[in-house]
Amino acid sequence: MGKDSNMRKLSIIICIVIAVTSLTMSIGAAETGSVSFNLPDDVTIYSEAAYLVNLDTNEAVYQKNADKRLVPASLTKIMTAILLLEEYKDNIGALSTTYVSGPSTCFDELYMTGASTADIRIGEEVSYKDLLYALMLRSACEAANIIAYNVAGSLEGFVQMMNDKAAELGCTDTHFTNAHGLFWEDHYTTARDMAIITEYAMTLPMFTEISCTPEYTMEATSYHPEPRAISHTNYMMSRMNGGDYYYEYVKGIKTGTLDQAGRCLVSLAFKDGYSYLLVTLNAPQQDAQGNNVFYNFIDAKTIYEWAFDNLEYTDIVLGTEEKAEVPVQYGDGQDYVIAKPAESFSRIWNKSIPLSSIHEDITLAENVVAPVNEGDVLGTLELEYGGQVLATMDLIATTSLARSERSELMTIAQSFVGSPDFYSALKWSALFFLVYTVLIITLKIIFHIQNKKRSRMYGTVKRRR
């Protein structure tokens, strides 16, 4: 009872984390980008591909060949579980009371393949709940086909549903050809796509509870008169089964192993308030000496320990920081206002990297004219690290600035004095003044000459008298 309660609590917590993260990402003013970090050079990751997501912020913080198409093996069963849980999400209790069986077609393709099973037989009535536990813990391939047959009416129809769902979720490099994950041509995914699929699965009722349960007891049936216990194949969860692979912070979700796929793993880890989802694909199955080694578990522990030791939620930019002086025309008492970020910006950051390595690119609005109100958008701030954009946010006015008519007139006058129109007017004024002066002087000379002539004329007349 205690374990069931803990699993339900974990499921609820994860659903809340994902929901709150999605809401936060959608309503934030800053446009954020996903920036991943590199592991130290002396750290070896054996898996061909890996993808680590911080579930608290929905940021991918580590990637290795995240978009390379690889064989997912039994990680495929996560999508199989999704389609069944979607069918019953509005009546989740019915999973415990709905019993189904599979015809021979659900078993024929599994014979002589070495497929993992939960020993479910043709025609055996098993509840959907037990099938889900057999699917996710024991990795039972017959459980996958029984689910597929009963949900879609045929195995082929279910595969089409799987591919439709992958496309709906935005998976661009995923294609399924069966419900169980055995190697068939044209069956592939990527670490990034598998993370997308798993994050969606965790929003569905019971998925996290089921996939993170270490052990489960299946009901007795007509073929199995005694209840039987099954254990999760992720040995990292079990101190008893895991040995040196045990890692106390790991939960679920699914393992997968094929010669063509190597060792694969999707898992969760929780420590000190941080939550992570990790996908690793195609880890070697043996060491150089031919010994069986679970390199997928080794990689998971290495990556999780690095994340918990080095990554922390960090204030990158505070909403109170003054970032720029923005020139303002016609301001009353001053010709600028201070701009600051519209909000604080925080994210998961590698504490070994100084914040000074983040480049700030500021773009300010041009020709800003008073009045300016506090909070007016005056530009943008782009944060960039290593060629990756962390965030783009608005810069806003920290204070208001009123308009001054006197300042406006002075500014207009000053701008006119320095303008081409002013010099043109000055030139024409000078020419006018010159012409006017020449005209006045000429008129004065003419008047002077005329006066002299009159004087002489009047003088001659007087002498004759």
Tab-separated table of N, CA and C in Angstrom, residues 31-39 51-54 57-64 346-350 383-391:
chain	number	residue	atom	x	y	z
A	31	GLU	N	11.486	35.309	-24.903
A	31	GLU	CA	11.550	34.153	-25.782
A	31	GLU	C	12.826	33.405	-25.443
A	32	THR	N	12.691	32.181	-24.946
A	32	THR	CA	13.851	31.445	-24.478
A	32	THR	C	14.269	30.391	-25.482
A	33	GLY	N	15.577	30.148	-25.531
A	33	GLY	CA	16.122	29.106	-26.373
A	33	GLY	C	16.736	28.016	-25.513
A	34	SER	N	16.844	26.822	-26.077
A	34	SER	CA	17.422	25.701	-25.343
A	34	SER	C	18.917	25.663	-25.608
A	35	VAL	N	19.702	25.756	-24.544
A	35	VAL	CA	21.156	25.758	-24.659
A	35	VAL	C	21.704	24.574	-23.883
A	36	SER	N	22.444	23.720	-24.553
A	36	SER	CA	23.002	22.544	-23.896
A	36	SER	C	24.470	22.774	-23.573
A	37	PHE	N	24.953	21.988	-22.637
A	37	PHE	CA	26.333	22.099	-22.172
A	37	PHE	C	27.092	20.817	-22.493
A	38	ASN	N	28.415	20.921	-22.484
A	38	ASN	CA	29.265	19.770	-22.756
A	38	ASN	C	29.760	19.149	-21.458
A	39	LEU	N	29.895	17.841	-21.458
A	39	LEU	CA	30.514	17.171	-20.332
A	39	LEU	C	32.025	17.393	-20.387
A	51	TYR	N	20.212	12.362	-24.635
A	51	TYR	CA	19.443	13.617	-24.588
A	51	TYR	C	18.920	13.780	-23.170
A	52	LEU	N	19.363	14.851	-22.495
A	52	LEU	CA	18.987	15.109	-21.102
A	52	LEU	C	18.137	16.366	-21.026
A	53	VAL	N	16.948	16.240	-20.432
A	53	VAL	CA	16.014	17.357	-20.303
A	53	VAL	C	15.786	17.660	-18.831
A	54	ASN	N	15.915	18.947	-18.461
A	54	ASN	CA	15.507	19.360	-17.126
A	54	ASN	C	13.997	19.549	-17.148
A	57	THR	N	12.302	23.075	-16.114
A	57	THR	CA	12.311	24.210	-17.037
A	57	THR	C	12.055	23.796	-18.484
A	58	ASN	N	11.971	22.482	-18.719
A	58	ASN	CA	11.781	21.942	-20.069
A	58	ASN	C	12.917	22.335	-21.004
A	59	GLU	N	14.134	22.363	-20.469
A	59	GLU	CA	15.310	22.709	-21.261
A	59	GLU	C	16.179	21.474	-21.475
A	60	ALA	N	16.642	21.293	-22.700
A	60	ALA	CA	17.619	20.247	-22.988
A	60	ALA	C	18.988	20.765	-22.569
A	61	VAL	N	19.609	20.119	-21.610
A	61	VAL	CA	20.864	20.634	-21.052
A	61	VAL	C	22.078	19.828	-21.487
A	62	TYR	N	21.846	18.673	-22.095
A	62	TYR	CA	22.960	17.895	-22.649
A	62	TYR	C	22.448	17.095	-23.840
A	63	GLN	N	23.258	17.074	-24.906
A	63	GLN	CA	22.881	16.333	-26.106
A	63	GLN	C	24.104	15.654	-26.710
A	64	LYS	N	23.876	14.477	-27.236
A	64	LYS	CA	24.890	13.791	-28.038
A	64	LYS	C	24.155	13.080	-29.167
A	346	SER	N	15.917	33.639	-15.602
A	346	SER	CA	16.695	32.603	-14.930
A	346	SER	C	16.583	31.312	-15.720
A	347	ARG	N	17.583	30.464	-15.605
A	347	ARG	CA	17.564	29.180	-16.286
A	347	ARG	C	18.587	28.251	-15.632
A	348	ILE	N	18.538	26.988	-16.039
A	348	ILE	CA	19.550	26.044	-15.603
A	348	ILE	C	20.876	26.443	-16.240
A	349	TRP	N	21.902	26.541	-15.407
A	349	TRP	CA	23.202	26.999	-15.898
A	349	TRP	C	24.314	26.149	-15.305
A	350	ASN	N	25.357	25.949	-16.079
A	350	ASN	CA	26.536	25.223	-15.604
A	350	ASN	C	27.373	26.174	-14.757
A	383	LEU	N	20.447	37.457	-25.344
A	383	LEU	CA	21.518	36.803	-24.598
A	383	LEU	C	22.011	35.615	-25.408
A	384	GLU	N	23.326	35.552	-25.619
A	384	GLU	CA	23.882	34.515	-26.479
A	384	GLU	C	25.098	33.882	-25.810
A	385	TYR	N	25.168	32.561	-25.929
A	385	TYR	CA	26.330	31.843	-25.392
A	385	TYR	C	26.750	30.759	-26.378
A	386	GLY	N	28.005	30.815	-26.781
A	386	GLY	CA	28.543	29.785	-27.657
A	386	GLY	C	27.790	29.612	-28.954
A	387	GLY	N	27.276	30.715	-29.501
A	387	GLY	CA	26.524	30.639	-30.743
A	387	GLY	C	25.086	30.204	-30.571
A	388	GLN	N	24.658	29.998	-29.333
A	388	GLN	CA	23.280	29.597	-29.043
A	388	GLN	C	22.562	30.737	-28.325
A	389	VAL	N	21.349	31.032	-28.739
A	389	VAL	CA	20.578	32.114	-28.130
A	389	VAL	C	19.899	31.601	-26.865
A	390	LEU	N	20.234	32.230	-25.743
A	390	LEU	CA	19.611	31.873	-24.467
A	390	LEU	C	18.204	32.434	-24.368
A	391	ALA	N	18.076	33.726	-24.705
A	391	ALA	CA	16.772	34.383	-24.568
A	391	ALA	C	16.789	35.705	-25.307
